[in-house]
Amino acid sequence: MTENAAQTPSDMPIEVRLADERHACPSGKLGFGKVFTDHVFVAEYGGEGGPGWRDARVVPWRELHMSPAASVLHYAQSIFEGLKAFKGDDGALFTFRPEMHAARFVRSAERLCMPAVPEELFLRAVDKLVRVEEAWVPTAPGASMYIRPTMVATEGFLGVRPAQSYTFFVIVGPVDAYYAEGFAPVKIWVEREMCRVAVGGMGAAKTGGNYAASLYAAERAKKRGYAQVLWTDAKEHRFLEEVGTMNLFVRIGDEVVTPPLDGNILPGVTRDSVLTLLRERGVRVSERAITIDELRQAADAGTLREVFGTGTAAVVSPVGVLGFEDGDLTVADGKPGELSVALHDEVVAIQRGRVADTRGWVHAIP
Ligand SMILES: *Cc1c(COP(=O)(O)O)cnc(C)c1O
């Protein structure tokens, strides 16, 4: 359906209709994904209006109206993105590598037979909404504005085929610093029964279905006292894939390994950024398959130095303990590794405009 994007004019105007009553960002704890602002960006595709995106607008926050027969509610035709906006020390607004998120949204759409949102529309929608809500972008250390672009199939039809109408919307909300209580390593259960994706599935697409598939194992791990699961391949449960909803990095000796983008791995923007920064530091990095056996042998040999996850929410999340049926394995001394700390701090400094952006990663919101 990608060709239909051509039916959307690249300079499509975004109408702005402001709420009569505008709220201030609440003070106190924000948490993550709980507080939203006064406005939402919305655009529609298909249906009576024919192919192409139309009616792009920023309007007061409202419920979505759709048929109870809408495809997304039955067959999960939906995709999303997650990125953040920051306020620099001088009040300027930034997003981090938004073009990569826009491009990934197009690829996710293709995998789920949904129409592409032109990258330029995606980028303007995010800019426009964040600018309207700029007063809500927090300035507290580590806090940011989380941005959630989403597309859902809205056609009221129960036949199984790609829907003919869609809504693309963006919501934003302020979030607290991920590490309010310090950069603490987490305990992770190595999952060897269930899987979230499989070869040929939707692992490379950012879609709700993969998340629905992950909940059972994650809940079971929490009951066992672990924060999340480390996913292994669906067939043999030998190869390491992702950690929770983050990309996985393992540091063994002088090599840093992350699983290759083989279709099961979500191509993370943070993953790509961390790979770039590691290479610039002269660290030997490999995008290659890594097994549980290799990890355990490295731990036995004393060469397992760090395990961490990467993703927009946490940036870098160190893993202190890996849980197996036969007991826990502590990663090195169980404390955050040297690279985990350095990479976290470096990415955050770039995102907040505290160090020069030499790579074209920081987008200034007009
Ligand atoms: C979004 C996501 C990531 C991290 O991607 P970023 O672009 O770095 O935020 C990793 N794994 C999964 C499954 C994801 O959905």
mmCIF file of C-alpha atoms and ligand atoms in Angstrom:
data_model
loop_
_atom_site.group_PDB
_atom_site.id
_atom_site.type_symbol
_atom_site.label_atom_id
_atom_site.label_comp_id
_atom_site.label_asym_id
_atom_site.label_seq_id
_atom_site.Cartn_x
_atom_site.Cartn_y
_atom_site.Cartn_z
ATOM 1 C CA MET A 1 0.000 0.000 0.000
ATOM 2 C CA THR A 2 3.070 2.219 0.135
ATOM 3 C CA GLU A 3 2.312 3.701 -3.283
ATOM 4 C CA ASN A 4 -0.803 5.352 -1.862
ATOM 5 C CA ALA A 5 1.417 7.755 0.035
ATOM 6 C CA ALA A 6 1.886 9.461 -3.322
ATOM 7 C CA GLN A 7 -1.743 10.590 -3.065
ATOM 8 C CA THR A 8 -0.920 12.717 -0.052
ATOM 9 C CA PRO A 9 0.387 16.179 -0.980
ATOM 10 C CA SER A 10 3.755 16.753 0.643
ATOM 11 C CA ASP A 11 2.758 20.240 1.780
ATOM 12 C CA MET A 12 -0.552 19.091 3.260
ATOM 13 C CA PRO A 13 -1.526 21.777 5.772
ATOM 14 C CA ILE A 14 -1.944 20.872 9.441
ATOM 15 C CA GLU A 15 -4.869 22.774 10.881
ATOM 16 C CA VAL A 16 -4.552 23.785 14.555
ATOM 17 C CA ARG A 17 -7.627 24.212 16.764
ATOM 18 C CA LEU A 18 -6.672 25.006 20.352
ATOM 19 C CA ALA A 19 -8.626 23.914 23.418
ATOM 20 C CA ASP A 20 -10.690 26.633 25.136
ATOM 21 C CA GLU A 21 -9.264 25.601 28.465
ATOM 22 C CA ARG A 22 -5.581 24.771 28.632
ATOM 23 C CA HIS A 23 -4.074 23.019 31.622
ATOM 24 C CA ALA A 24 -0.669 23.342 33.179
ATOM 25 C CA CYS A 25 1.550 20.303 33.474
ATOM 26 C CA PRO A 26 0.717 18.730 36.870
ATOM 27 C CA SER A 27 3.367 19.073 39.525
ATOM 28 C CA GLY A 28 4.602 16.024 41.414
ATOM 29 C CA LYS A 29 5.272 12.536 40.121
ATOM 30 C CA LEU A 30 4.539 11.989 36.441
ATOM 31 C CA GLY A 31 5.650 8.376 36.050
ATOM 32 C CA PHE A 32 5.675 7.066 32.488
ATOM 33 C CA GLY A 33 2.775 7.137 30.019
ATOM 34 C CA LYS A 34 0.160 8.281 32.515
ATOM 35 C CA VAL A 35 -0.121 12.021 31.940
ATOM 36 C CA PHE A 36 -1.124 13.463 28.574
ATOM 37 C CA THR A 37 -1.438 17.016 27.325
ATOM 38 C CA ASP A 38 -4.474 18.968 26.097
ATOM 39 C CA HIS A 39 -4.170 18.218 22.369
ATOM 40 C CA VAL A 40 -3.823 15.353 19.921
ATOM 41 C CA PHE A 41 -2.725 15.222 16.285
ATOM 42 C CA VAL A 42 -5.087 13.247 14.012
ATOM 43 C CA ALA A 43 -5.290 12.438 10.288
ATOM 44 C CA GLU A 44 -7.476 10.024 8.372
ATOM 45 C CA TYR A 45 -6.925 7.759 5.415
ATOM 46 C CA GLY A 46 -9.274 5.956 3.045
ATOM 47 C CA GLY A 47 -12.948 5.151 3.534
ATOM 48 C CA GLU A 48 -15.343 7.551 1.847
ATOM 49 C CA GLY A 49 -12.473 10.006 1.373
ATOM 50 C CA GLY A 50 -10.593 7.608 -0.909
ATOM 51 C CA PRO A 51 -6.873 6.823 -0.714
ATOM 52 C CA GLY A 52 -4.430 9.388 0.635
ATOM 53 C CA TRP A 53 -4.143 11.085 4.012
ATOM 54 C CA ARG A 54 -6.486 13.974 4.768
ATOM 55 C CA ASP A 55 -7.713 16.316 7.510
ATOM 56 C CA ALA A 56 -4.361 16.570 9.302
ATOM 57 C CA ARG A 57 -5.061 18.574 12.435
ATOM 58 C CA VAL A 58 -4.064 19.319 15.992
ATOM 59 C CA VAL A 59 -7.261 19.429 18.038
ATOM 60 C CA PRO A 60 -8.278 19.370 21.703
ATOM 61 C CA TRP A 61 -7.785 15.969 23.355
ATOM 62 C CA ARG A 62 -10.746 13.721 22.624
ATOM 63 C CA GLU A 63 -11.736 10.091 22.597
ATOM 64 C CA LEU A 64 -11.348 8.199 19.328
ATOM 65 C CA HIS A 65 -14.659 7.231 17.785
ATOM 66 C CA MET A 66 -14.728 4.052 15.783
ATOM 67 C CA SER A 67 -16.989 1.177 14.949
ATOM 68 C CA PRO A 68 -16.967 -1.759 17.378
ATOM 69 C CA ALA A 69 -16.248 -3.734 14.183
ATOM 70 C CA ALA A 70 -13.034 -1.726 13.519
ATOM 71 C CA SER A 71 -10.300 -4.075 12.300
ATOM 72 C CA VAL A 72 -7.772 -2.939 14.883
ATOM 73 C CA LEU A 73 -10.028 -4.153 17.686
ATOM 74 C CA HIS A 74 -10.307 -7.645 16.207
ATOM 75 C CA TYR A 75 -7.193 -8.354 14.170
ATOM 76 C CA ALA A 76 -4.646 -5.972 15.733
ATOM 77 C CA GLN A 77 -3.739 -4.017 12.624
ATOM 78 C CA SER A 78 -1.853 -1.303 14.463
ATOM 79 C CA ILE A 79 1.648 0.160 14.662
ATOM 80 C CA PHE A 80 3.329 2.734 16.845
ATOM 81 C CA GLU A 81 6.488 4.698 17.506
ATOM 82 C CA GLY A 82 8.073 6.121 20.631
ATOM 83 C CA LEU A 83 10.403 9.109 20.753
ATOM 84 C CA LYS A 84 11.138 11.983 23.068
ATOM 85 C CA ALA A 85 11.316 15.784 23.009
ATOM 86 C CA PHE A 86 13.646 17.747 25.256
ATOM 87 C CA LYS A 87 13.935 21.347 26.317
ATOM 88 C CA GLY A 88 17.477 22.666 26.172
ATOM 89 C CA ASP A 89 18.937 24.911 28.842
ATOM 90 C CA ASP A 90 18.053 27.923 26.638
ATOM 91 C CA GLY A 91 14.432 26.799 26.171
ATOM 92 C CA ALA A 92 14.926 25.415 22.635
ATOM 93 C CA LEU A 93 13.020 22.220 21.809
ATOM 94 C CA PHE A 94 14.688 19.114 20.338
ATOM 95 C CA THR A 95 13.817 15.636 19.233
ATOM 96 C CA PHE A 96 16.382 12.863 18.742
ATOM 97 C CA ARG A 97 16.775 11.279 15.288
ATOM 98 C CA PRO A 98 13.068 11.675 14.392
ATOM 99 C CA GLU A 99 13.762 10.734 10.740
ATOM 100 C CA MET A 100 14.722 7.214 11.863
ATOM 101 C CA HIS A 101 11.411 6.888 13.688
ATOM 102 C CA ALA A 102 9.510 8.186 10.634
ATOM 103 C CA ALA A 103 11.293 5.686 8.368
ATOM 104 C CA ARG A 104 10.646 2.802 10.773
ATOM 105 C CA PHE A 105 6.945 3.770 10.920
ATOM 106 C CA VAL A 106 6.819 3.363 7.125
ATOM 107 C CA ARG A 107 8.466 -0.085 7.351
ATOM 108 C CA SER A 108 6.162 -1.208 10.165
ATOM 109 C CA ALA A 109 3.169 -0.067 8.081
ATOM 110 C CA GLU A 110 4.351 -2.103 5.118
ATOM 111 C CA ARG A 111 4.678 -5.290 7.226
ATOM 112 C CA LEU A 112 1.101 -4.890 8.463
ATOM 113 C CA CYS A 113 -0.337 -3.957 5.028
ATOM 114 C CA MET A 114 -1.117 -0.435 6.208
ATOM 115 C CA PRO A 115 -0.682 2.741 4.138
ATOM 116 C CA ALA A 116 2.588 4.587 4.610
ATOM 117 C CA VAL A 117 2.476 7.889 6.445
ATOM 118 C CA PRO A 118 4.795 10.091 4.371
ATOM 119 C CA GLU A 119 7.905 10.701 6.496
ATOM 120 C CA GLU A 120 7.539 14.408 6.015
ATOM 121 C CA LEU A 121 3.962 14.335 7.395
ATOM 122 C CA PHE A 122 5.083 12.236 10.369
ATOM 123 C CA LEU A 123 7.863 14.738 11.148
ATOM 124 C CA ARG A 124 5.649 17.802 10.780
ATOM 125 C CA ALA A 125 2.905 16.221 12.918
ATOM 126 C CA VAL A 126 5.380 15.584 15.755
ATOM 127 C CA ASP A 127 6.924 19.068 15.478
ATOM 128 C CA LYS A 128 3.553 20.790 15.390
ATOM 129 C CA LEU A 129 2.074 18.958 18.386
ATOM 130 C CA VAL A 130 5.201 19.371 20.540
ATOM 131 C CA ARG A 131 5.329 23.076 19.660
ATOM 132 C CA VAL A 132 1.653 23.522 20.634
ATOM 133 C CA GLU A 133 2.363 21.766 23.951
ATOM 134 C CA GLU A 134 5.786 23.301 24.586
ATOM 135 C CA ALA A 135 4.766 24.516 28.049
ATOM 136 C CA TRP A 136 4.385 20.829 29.019
ATOM 137 C CA VAL A 137 7.919 19.812 28.046
ATOM 138 C CA PRO A 138 9.540 19.291 31.440
ATOM 139 C CA THR A 139 12.855 20.862 32.353
ATOM 140 C CA ALA A 140 13.675 18.767 35.454
ATOM 141 C CA PRO A 141 16.899 16.773 35.062
ATOM 142 C CA GLY A 142 16.220 13.592 33.095
ATOM 143 C CA ALA A 143 12.547 14.413 32.466
ATOM 144 C CA SER A 144 11.250 14.721 28.897
ATOM 145 C CA MET A 145 8.159 14.735 26.706
ATOM 146 C CA TYR A 146 7.303 11.261 25.429
ATOM 147 C CA ILE A 147 5.784 11.198 21.928
ATOM 148 C CA ARG A 148 3.604 8.316 20.773
ATOM 149 C CA PRO A 149 2.689 8.306 17.043
ATOM 150 C CA THR A 150 0.215 5.492 16.314
ATOM 151 C CA MET A 151 -1.766 4.179 13.354
ATOM 152 C CA VAL A 152 -4.829 1.950 13.640
ATOM 153 C CA ALA A 153 -7.184 0.295 11.143
ATOM 154 C CA THR A 154 -10.644 1.797 11.586
ATOM 155 C CA GLU A 155 -12.741 0.104 8.923
ATOM 156 C CA GLY A 156 -15.826 -1.578 10.436
ATOM 157 C CA PHE A 157 -15.514 -4.935 8.698
ATOM 158 C CA LEU A 158 -14.924 -8.391 10.116
ATOM 159 C CA GLY A 159 -13.549 -10.022 6.980
ATOM 160 C CA VAL A 160 -9.862 -10.878 7.242
ATOM 161 C CA ARG A 161 -7.979 -8.589 4.852
ATOM 162 C CA PRO A 162 -6.190 -5.254 5.220
ATOM 163 C CA ALA A 163 -8.636 -2.533 6.229
ATOM 164 C CA GLN A 164 -9.526 0.289 3.844
ATOM 165 C CA SER A 165 -9.527 3.113 6.372
ATOM 166 C CA TYR A 166 -7.025 4.206 9.007
ATOM 167 C CA THR A 167 -6.410 6.852 11.628
ATOM 168 C CA PHE A 168 -2.910 8.192 12.281
ATOM 169 C CA PHE A 169 -2.651 10.028 15.581
ATOM 170 C CA VAL A 170 0.029 11.391 17.866
ATOM 171 C CA ILE A 171 -0.277 11.872 21.615
ATOM 172 C CA VAL A 172 2.363 13.368 23.903
ATOM 173 C CA GLY A 173 2.895 13.489 27.633
ATOM 174 C CA PRO A 174 5.577 14.536 30.100
ATOM 175 C CA VAL A 175 7.529 11.708 31.748
ATOM 176 C CA ASP A 176 9.844 11.608 34.750
ATOM 177 C CA ALA A 177 13.489 10.726 34.567
ATOM 178 C CA TYR A 178 13.692 6.976 34.037
ATOM 179 C CA TYR A 179 16.364 6.665 36.714
ATOM 180 C CA ALA A 180 14.771 8.754 39.458
ATOM 181 C CA GLU A 181 16.260 6.333 42.003
ATOM 182 C CA GLY A 182 19.671 6.033 40.365
ATOM 183 C CA PHE A 183 21.098 3.961 37.555
ATOM 184 C CA ALA A 184 20.135 0.607 39.077
ATOM 185 C CA PRO A 185 20.789 -2.760 37.361
ATOM 186 C CA VAL A 186 17.770 -5.017 36.924
ATOM 187 C CA LYS A 187 17.173 -8.746 37.422
ATOM 188 C CA ILE A 188 16.122 -10.442 34.189
ATOM 189 C CA TRP A 189 14.633 -13.904 33.665
ATOM 190 C CA VAL A 190 16.055 -15.790 30.684
ATOM 191 C CA GLU A 191 12.875 -17.024 28.992
ATOM 192 C CA ARG A 192 13.158 -20.495 27.454
ATOM 193 C CA GLU A 193 9.540 -21.530 26.990
ATOM 194 C CA MET A 194 7.580 -18.688 25.466
ATOM 195 C CA CYS A 195 8.455 -16.285 22.674
ATOM 196 C CA ARG A 196 7.268 -12.886 21.474
ATOM 197 C CA VAL A 197 8.330 -13.218 17.839
ATOM 198 C CA ALA A 198 9.478 -15.991 15.521
ATOM 199 C CA VAL A 199 11.289 -16.223 12.206
ATOM 200 C CA GLY A 200 8.937 -14.889 9.533
ATOM 201 C CA GLY A 201 6.839 -13.034 12.094
ATOM 202 C CA MET A 202 6.592 -9.338 12.901
ATOM 203 C CA GLY A 203 9.675 -8.940 15.104
ATOM 204 C CA ALA A 204 11.112 -6.076 13.052
ATOM 205 C CA ALA A 205 7.814 -4.134 13.133
ATOM 206 C CA LYS A 206 6.778 -1.978 16.063
ATOM 207 C CA THR A 207 3.299 -3.359 16.513
ATOM 208 C CA GLY A 208 1.013 -4.005 19.458
ATOM 209 C CA GLY A 209 0.635 -7.685 18.590
ATOM 210 C CA ASN A 210 4.235 -8.405 19.570
ATOM 211 C CA TYR A 211 3.604 -6.715 22.890
ATOM 212 C CA ALA A 212 0.423 -8.714 23.540
ATOM 213 C CA ALA A 213 2.456 -11.869 22.906
ATOM 214 C CA SER A 214 5.045 -10.779 25.483
ATOM 215 C CA LEU A 215 2.797 -10.087 28.467
ATOM 216 C CA TYR A 216 2.344 -13.616 29.817
ATOM 217 C CA ALA A 217 6.054 -14.385 30.093
ATOM 218 C CA ALA A 218 6.788 -10.950 31.531
ATOM 219 C CA GLU A 219 4.094 -11.332 34.205
ATOM 220 C CA ARG A 220 5.371 -14.790 35.091
ATOM 221 C CA ALA A 221 8.903 -13.423 35.421
ATOM 222 C CA LYS A 222 7.643 -10.639 37.710
ATOM 223 C CA LYS A 223 5.990 -13.212 39.984
ATOM 224 C CA ARG A 224 9.369 -14.935 40.197
ATOM 225 C CA GLY A 225 10.994 -11.683 41.279
ATOM 226 C CA TYR A 226 12.470 -10.512 37.967
ATOM 227 C CA ALA A 227 11.837 -7.146 36.316
ATOM 228 C CA GLN A 228 11.590 -8.466 32.738
ATOM 229 C CA VAL A 229 12.562 -11.341 30.476
ATOM 230 C CA LEU A 230 15.449 -11.876 28.126
ATOM 231 C CA TRP A 231 13.921 -13.343 24.977
ATOM 232 C CA THR A 232 15.560 -16.269 23.235
ATOM 233 C CA ASP A 233 14.788 -17.561 19.740
ATOM 234 C CA ALA A 234 11.418 -19.254 19.310
ATOM 235 C CA LYS A 235 12.762 -22.504 17.854
ATOM 236 C CA GLU A 236 15.653 -23.650 20.038
ATOM 237 C CA HIS A 237 15.630 -21.048 22.838
ATOM 238 C CA ARG A 238 19.416 -20.834 22.503
ATOM 239 C CA PHE A 239 20.036 -17.515 20.774
ATOM 240 C CA LEU A 240 19.640 -14.273 22.724
ATOM 241 C CA GLU A 241 17.294 -11.741 21.100
ATOM 242 C CA GLU A 242 16.007 -8.799 23.132
ATOM 243 C CA VAL A 243 15.632 -7.842 26.765
ATOM 244 C CA GLY A 244 12.065 -6.853 27.618
ATOM 245 C CA THR A 245 11.209 -4.177 25.064
ATOM 246 C CA MET A 246 14.839 -3.204 24.558
ATOM 247 C CA ASN A 247 17.682 -4.230 22.292
ATOM 248 C CA LEU A 248 20.346 -6.362 23.953
ATOM 249 C CA PHE A 249 24.085 -5.736 24.273
ATOM 250 C CA VAL A 250 26.606 -8.125 25.863
ATOM 251 C CA ARG A 251 30.221 -7.194 26.599
ATOM 252 C CA ILE A 252 32.554 -10.186 26.650
ATOM 253 C CA GLY A 253 36.267 -9.507 27.056
ATOM 254 C CA ASP A 254 37.058 -6.631 24.696
ATOM 255 C CA GLU A 255 34.113 -7.271 22.347
ATOM 256 C CA VAL A 256 30.606 -5.812 22.532
ATOM 257 C CA VAL A 257 28.003 -8.028 20.859
ATOM 258 C CA THR A 258 24.426 -7.285 19.828
ATOM 259 C CA PRO A 259 22.186 -9.669 17.865
ATOM 260 C CA PRO A 260 21.960 -8.875 14.127
ATOM 261 C CA LEU A 261 18.848 -7.352 12.514
ATOM 262 C CA ASP A 262 17.675 -10.718 11.202
ATOM 263 C CA GLY A 263 13.945 -9.999 11.250
ATOM 264 C CA ASN A 264 13.355 -10.963 14.887
ATOM 265 C CA ILE A 265 15.045 -7.871 16.262
ATOM 266 C CA LEU A 266 13.440 -4.438 16.365
ATOM 267 C CA PRO A 267 15.877 -2.025 14.674
ATOM 268 C CA GLY A 268 16.211 0.350 17.629
ATOM 269 C CA VAL A 269 17.248 3.958 17.160
ATOM 270 C CA THR A 270 19.105 3.761 20.480
ATOM 271 C CA ARG A 271 20.750 0.504 19.338
ATOM 272 C CA ASP A 272 22.012 2.244 16.213
ATOM 273 C CA SER A 273 23.207 5.273 18.203
ATOM 274 C CA VAL A 274 25.040 3.104 20.760
ATOM 275 C CA LEU A 275 26.696 1.065 17.981
ATOM 276 C CA THR A 276 27.913 4.305 16.393
ATOM 277 C CA LEU A 277 29.262 5.692 19.681
ATOM 278 C CA LEU A 278 31.024 2.415 20.497
ATOM 279 C CA ARG A 279 32.684 2.326 17.073
ATOM 280 C CA GLU A 280 33.770 5.940 17.478
ATOM 281 C CA ARG A 281 35.358 4.998 20.815
ATOM 282 C CA GLY A 282 37.310 2.283 19.019
ATOM 283 C CA VAL A 283 35.491 -0.531 20.842
ATOM 284 C CA ARG A 284 35.266 -3.804 18.903
ATOM 285 C CA VAL A 285 31.545 -4.232 18.188
ATOM 286 C CA SER A 286 29.893 -7.199 16.495
ATOM 287 C CA GLU A 287 26.363 -7.576 15.212
ATOM 288 C CA ARG A 288 26.283 -11.353 15.450
ATOM 289 C CA ALA A 289 24.317 -14.209 16.942
ATOM 290 C CA ILE A 290 25.087 -14.975 20.561
ATOM 291 C CA THR A 291 23.924 -18.021 22.510
ATOM 292 C CA ILE A 292 23.103 -18.722 26.138
ATOM 293 C CA ASP A 293 26.053 -21.160 26.204
ATOM 294 C CA GLU A 294 28.486 -18.459 25.102
ATOM 295 C CA LEU A 295 27.128 -16.115 27.758
ATOM 296 C CA ARG A 296 27.407 -18.728 30.536
ATOM 297 C CA GLN A 297 30.885 -19.824 29.444
ATOM 298 C CA ALA A 298 32.014 -16.190 29.502
ATOM 299 C CA ALA A 299 30.554 -15.815 33.001
ATOM 300 C CA ASP A 300 32.416 -18.984 34.135
ATOM 301 C CA ALA A 301 35.635 -17.713 32.564
ATOM 302 C CA GLY A 302 35.221 -14.303 34.201
ATOM 303 C CA THR A 303 35.056 -12.476 30.850
ATOM 304 C CA LEU A 304 31.353 -11.489 30.975
ATOM 305 C CA ARG A 305 31.753 -7.802 31.777
ATOM 306 C CA GLU A 306 28.398 -6.162 31.013
ATOM 307 C CA VAL A 307 24.875 -6.880 29.829
ATOM 308 C CA PHE A 308 22.543 -3.997 29.031
ATOM 309 C CA GLY A 309 19.413 -3.081 27.108
ATOM 310 C CA THR A 310 18.893 0.004 24.941
ATOM 311 C CA GLY A 311 15.684 1.853 24.085
ATOM 312 C CA THR A 312 14.175 5.314 23.985
ATOM 313 C CA ALA A 313 12.553 5.142 27.430
ATOM 314 C CA ALA A 314 15.617 4.189 29.511
ATOM 315 C CA VAL A 315 18.356 4.922 26.929
ATOM 316 C CA VAL A 316 20.590 2.281 28.578
ATOM 317 C CA SER A 317 19.405 -0.192 31.200
ATOM 318 C CA PRO A 318 22.090 -2.311 32.887
ATOM 319 C CA VAL A 319 21.340 -5.951 33.735
ATOM 320 C CA GLY A 320 22.800 -7.115 37.062
ATOM 321 C CA VAL A 321 21.386 -10.634 37.354
ATOM 322 C CA LEU A 322 20.219 -13.245 34.831
ATOM 323 C CA GLY A 323 17.804 -15.881 36.126
ATOM 324 C CA PHE A 324 17.899 -19.505 34.919
ATOM 325 C CA GLU A 325 16.057 -22.644 36.047
ATOM 326 C CA ASP A 326 19.227 -23.737 37.893
ATOM 327 C CA GLY A 327 19.833 -20.432 39.624
ATOM 328 C CA ASP A 328 20.901 -16.842 39.172
ATOM 329 C CA LEU A 329 23.970 -15.638 37.335
ATOM 330 C CA THR A 330 25.382 -12.306 38.478
ATOM 331 C CA VAL A 331 26.846 -10.229 35.644
ATOM 332 C CA ALA A 332 30.410 -9.254 36.704
ATOM 333 C CA ASP A 333 30.035 -7.578 40.131
ATOM 334 C CA GLY A 334 26.301 -6.917 39.632
ATOM 335 C CA LYS A 335 26.870 -3.160 39.365
ATOM 336 C CA PRO A 336 26.327 -1.013 36.238
ATOM 337 C CA GLY A 337 29.235 -1.563 33.862
ATOM 338 C CA GLU A 338 31.623 1.142 32.751
ATOM 339 C CA LEU A 339 30.311 1.258 29.159
ATOM 340 C CA SER A 340 26.657 1.209 30.260
ATOM 341 C CA VAL A 341 27.228 4.313 32.354
ATOM 342 C CA ALA A 342 29.362 6.090 29.738
ATOM 343 C CA LEU A 343 26.946 5.371 26.868
ATOM 344 C CA HIS A 344 23.916 6.424 28.883
ATOM 345 C CA ASP A 345 25.542 9.714 29.847
ATOM 346 C CA GLU A 346 26.810 10.393 26.332
ATOM 347 C CA VAL A 347 23.435 9.812 24.625
ATOM 348 C CA VAL A 348 21.620 11.919 27.223
ATOM 349 C CA ALA A 349 24.131 14.782 26.819
ATOM 350 C CA ILE A 350 23.648 14.750 23.036
ATOM 351 C CA GLN A 351 19.839 14.611 23.356
ATOM 352 C CA ARG A 352 19.771 17.604 25.692
ATOM 353 C CA GLY A 353 22.087 19.687 23.542
ATOM 354 C CA ARG A 354 24.793 19.685 26.257
ATOM 355 C CA VAL A 355 27.491 18.489 23.860
ATOM 356 C CA ALA A 356 27.935 19.416 20.227
ATOM 357 C CA ASP A 357 25.821 17.369 17.822
ATOM 358 C CA THR A 358 28.451 16.281 15.297
ATOM 359 C CA ARG A 359 26.323 13.532 13.755
ATOM 360 C CA GLY A 360 23.128 15.346 12.769
ATOM 361 C CA TRP A 361 21.098 13.454 15.385
ATOM 362 C CA VAL A 362 19.443 16.383 17.096
ATOM 363 C CA HIS A 363 16.457 17.985 15.395
ATOM 364 C CA ALA A 364 15.542 21.516 16.491
ATOM 365 C CA ILE A 365 11.754 21.902 16.491
ATOM 366 C CA PRO A 366 10.815 25.029 14.545
HETATM 367 C C1 LIG B 1 10.872 0.240 20.449
HETATM 368 C C2 LIG B 1 11.568 -1.045 20.742
HETATM 369 C C3 LIG B 1 12.959 -1.118 20.997
HETATM 370 C C4 LIG B 1 13.835 0.105 21.147
HETATM 371 O O1 LIG B 1 13.856 0.930 20.047
HETATM 372 P P1 LIG B 1 14.310 2.458 20.180
HETATM 373 O O2 LIG B 1 14.134 2.997 18.819
HETATM 374 O O3 LIG B 1 15.719 2.443 20.624
HETATM 375 O O4 LIG B 1 13.417 3.066 21.208
HETATM 376 C C5 LIG B 1 13.528 -2.361 21.167
HETATM 377 N N1 LIG B 1 12.784 -3.483 21.112
HETATM 378 C C6 LIG B 1 11.458 -3.452 20.879
HETATM 379 C C7 LIG B 1 10.711 -4.719 20.821
HETATM 380 C C8 LIG B 1 10.819 -2.240 20.693
HETATM 381 O O5 LIG B 1 9.493 -2.225 20.459
#
